[in-house]
């Protein structure tokens, strides 16, 4: 008997890749900025991930150089390695 559901984004690598994919699908506003809520809402509500999974995914994406997170936490920028990540 299985009492819990599968959590595909419990793995930070999978969460980071999904966040980069979501960021790449959004038209950036000024200076390549993507408002954090544009990736947060679909990740949490459409893909049914959790807040800690979002946090771990963002942290890993920033650490790997896929996303740049502004110090205010209000927006991200997709970096070149993240664009290469989408091709693979």
PDB file of C-alpha atoms in Angstrom:
ATOM      1  CA  UNK A   1       0.000   0.000   0.000  1.00  0.00           C
ATOM      2  CA  UNK A   2       1.314   3.418  -0.973  1.00  0.00           C
ATOM      3  CA  UNK A   3       0.412   6.240   1.401  1.00  0.00           C
ATOM      4  CA  UNK A   4       2.147   9.161  -0.295  1.00  0.00           C
ATOM      5  CA  UNK A   5       2.127  10.511  -3.799  1.00  0.00           C
ATOM      6  CA  UNK A   6       5.174  10.839  -5.990  1.00  0.00           C
ATOM      7  CA  UNK A   7       7.010  14.168  -5.581  1.00  0.00           C
ATOM      8  CA  UNK A   8       8.847  14.646  -8.892  1.00  0.00           C
ATOM      9  CA  UNK A   9      10.349  17.962  -7.772  1.00  0.00           C
ATOM     10  CA  UNK A  10      11.634  16.698  -4.422  1.00  0.00           C
ATOM     11  CA  UNK A  11      14.911  16.251  -6.299  1.00  0.00           C
ATOM     12  CA  UNK A  12      16.474  19.752  -6.474  1.00  0.00           C
ATOM     13  CA  UNK A  13      17.970  18.948  -9.896  1.00  0.00           C
ATOM     14  CA  UNK A  14      14.517  18.246 -11.361  1.00  0.00           C
ATOM     15  CA  UNK A  15      13.079  21.345  -9.689  1.00  0.00           C
ATOM     16  CA  UNK A  16      15.897  23.558 -11.008  1.00  0.00           C
ATOM     17  CA  UNK A  17      15.478  22.239 -14.542  1.00  0.00           C
ATOM     18  CA  UNK A  18      11.706  22.850 -14.447  1.00  0.00           C
ATOM     19  CA  UNK A  19      12.242  26.404 -13.139  1.00  0.00           C
ATOM     20  CA  UNK A  20      14.720  27.146 -15.946  1.00  0.00           C
ATOM     21  CA  UNK A  21      12.228  25.722 -18.453  1.00  0.00           C
ATOM     22  CA  UNK A  22       9.464  27.939 -17.041  1.00  0.00           C
ATOM     23  CA  UNK A  23      11.736  31.009 -17.062  1.00  0.00           C
ATOM     24  CA  UNK A  24      12.725  30.372 -20.689  1.00  0.00           C
ATOM     25  CA  UNK A  25       9.067  30.287 -21.734  1.00  0.00           C
ATOM     26  CA  UNK A  26       8.371  33.755 -20.304  1.00  0.00           C
ATOM     27  CA  UNK A  27       8.957  36.971 -22.216  1.00  0.00           C
ATOM     28  CA  UNK A  28      11.378  39.004 -20.084  1.00  0.00           C
ATOM     29  CA  UNK A  29      10.489  42.577 -19.232  1.00  0.00           C
ATOM     30  CA  UNK A  30      13.103  45.284 -18.798  1.00  0.00           C
ATOM     31  CA  UNK A  31      16.759  44.187 -19.016  1.00  0.00           C
ATOM     32  CA  UNK A  32      15.984  40.457 -19.189  1.00  0.00           C
ATOM     33  CA  UNK A  33      14.079  40.434 -15.911  1.00  0.00           C
ATOM     34  CA  UNK A  34      11.541  37.718 -15.242  1.00  0.00           C
ATOM     35  CA  UNK A  35       9.360  38.444 -12.235  1.00  0.00           C
ATOM     36  CA  UNK A  36       9.630  35.655  -9.705  1.00  0.00           C
ATOM     37  CA  UNK A  37       5.851  35.195  -9.493  1.00  0.00           C
ATOM     38  CA  UNK A  38       5.797  34.305 -13.206  1.00  0.00           C
ATOM     39  CA  UNK A  39       7.713  31.107 -12.425  1.00  0.00           C
ATOM     40  CA  UNK A  40       6.589  30.642  -8.817  1.00  0.00           C
ATOM     41  CA  UNK A  41       2.835  30.399  -9.499  1.00  0.00           C
ATOM     42  CA  UNK A  42       2.997  27.792 -12.295  1.00  0.00           C
ATOM     43  CA  UNK A  43       5.581  25.767 -10.377  1.00  0.00           C
ATOM     44  CA  UNK A  44       3.448  25.671  -7.228  1.00  0.00           C
ATOM     45  CA  UNK A  45      -0.061  25.476  -8.668  1.00  0.00           C
ATOM     46  CA  UNK A  46       0.193  23.965 -12.146  1.00  0.00           C
ATOM     47  CA  UNK A  47       3.009  21.521 -11.416  1.00  0.00           C
ATOM     48  CA  UNK A  48       1.865  20.938  -7.788  1.00  0.00           C
ATOM     49  CA  UNK A  49       5.296  21.472  -6.252  1.00  0.00           C
ATOM     50  CA  UNK A  50       5.884  22.768  -2.735  1.00  0.00           C
ATOM     51  CA  UNK A  51       7.522  25.896  -1.375  1.00  0.00           C
ATOM     52  CA  UNK A  52      10.626  24.050  -0.124  1.00  0.00           C
ATOM     53  CA  UNK A  53      10.985  22.378  -3.543  1.00  0.00           C
ATOM     54  CA  UNK A  54      10.795  25.820  -5.171  1.00  0.00           C
ATOM     55  CA  UNK A  55      13.440  27.173  -2.791  1.00  0.00           C
ATOM     56  CA  UNK A  56      15.781  24.238  -3.359  1.00  0.00           C
ATOM     57  CA  UNK A  57      15.306  24.470  -7.140  1.00  0.00           C
ATOM     58  CA  UNK A  58      16.018  28.206  -7.265  1.00  0.00           C
ATOM     59  CA  UNK A  59      19.098  27.778  -5.057  1.00  0.00           C
ATOM     60  CA  UNK A  60      20.499  25.009  -7.251  1.00  0.00           C
ATOM     61  CA  UNK A  61      19.747  26.927 -10.478  1.00  0.00           C
ATOM     62  CA  UNK A  62      21.583  29.971  -9.092  1.00  0.00           C
ATOM     63  CA  UNK A  63      24.490  27.862  -7.808  1.00  0.00           C
ATOM     64  CA  UNK A  64      24.873  26.208 -11.220  1.00  0.00           C
ATOM     65  CA  UNK A  65      24.733  29.545 -13.047  1.00  0.00           C
ATOM     66  CA  UNK A  66      21.468  28.830 -14.856  1.00  0.00           C
ATOM     67  CA  UNK A  67      19.548  31.703 -13.237  1.00  0.00           C
ATOM     68  CA  UNK A  68      20.552  34.956 -11.608  1.00  0.00           C
ATOM     69  CA  UNK A  69      18.370  35.881  -8.626  1.00  0.00           C
ATOM     70  CA  UNK A  70      18.230  39.573  -7.732  1.00  0.00           C
ATOM     71  CA  UNK A  71      19.128  40.328  -4.114  1.00  0.00           C
ATOM     72  CA  UNK A  72      15.568  41.564  -3.501  1.00  0.00           C
ATOM     73  CA  UNK A  73      14.188  38.190  -4.619  1.00  0.00           C
ATOM     74  CA  UNK A  74      11.664  39.864  -6.929  1.00  0.00           C
ATOM     75  CA  UNK A  75      13.062  38.719 -10.254  1.00  0.00           C
ATOM     76  CA  UNK A  76      15.463  36.338 -11.972  1.00  0.00           C
ATOM     77  CA  UNK A  77      17.418  36.457 -15.198  1.00  0.00           C
ATOM     78  CA  UNK A  78      18.040  33.466 -17.428  1.00  0.00           C
ATOM     79  CA  UNK A  79      21.785  33.088 -17.969  1.00  0.00           C
ATOM     80  CA  UNK A  80      23.472  31.603 -21.037  1.00  0.00           C
ATOM     81  CA  UNK A  81      24.236  28.182 -19.459  1.00  0.00           C
ATOM     82  CA  UNK A  82      20.516  27.910 -18.709  1.00  0.00           C
ATOM     83  CA  UNK A  83      19.740  28.426 -22.386  1.00  0.00           C
ATOM     84  CA  UNK A  84      22.214  25.639 -23.229  1.00  0.00           C
ATOM     85  CA  UNK A  85      20.531  23.444 -20.629  1.00  0.00           C
ATOM     86  CA  UNK A  86      17.235  23.691 -22.512  1.00  0.00           C
ATOM     87  CA  UNK A  87      18.837  22.339 -25.689  1.00  0.00           C
ATOM     88  CA  UNK A  88      19.853  19.048 -24.016  1.00  0.00           C
TER      89      UNK A  88
END
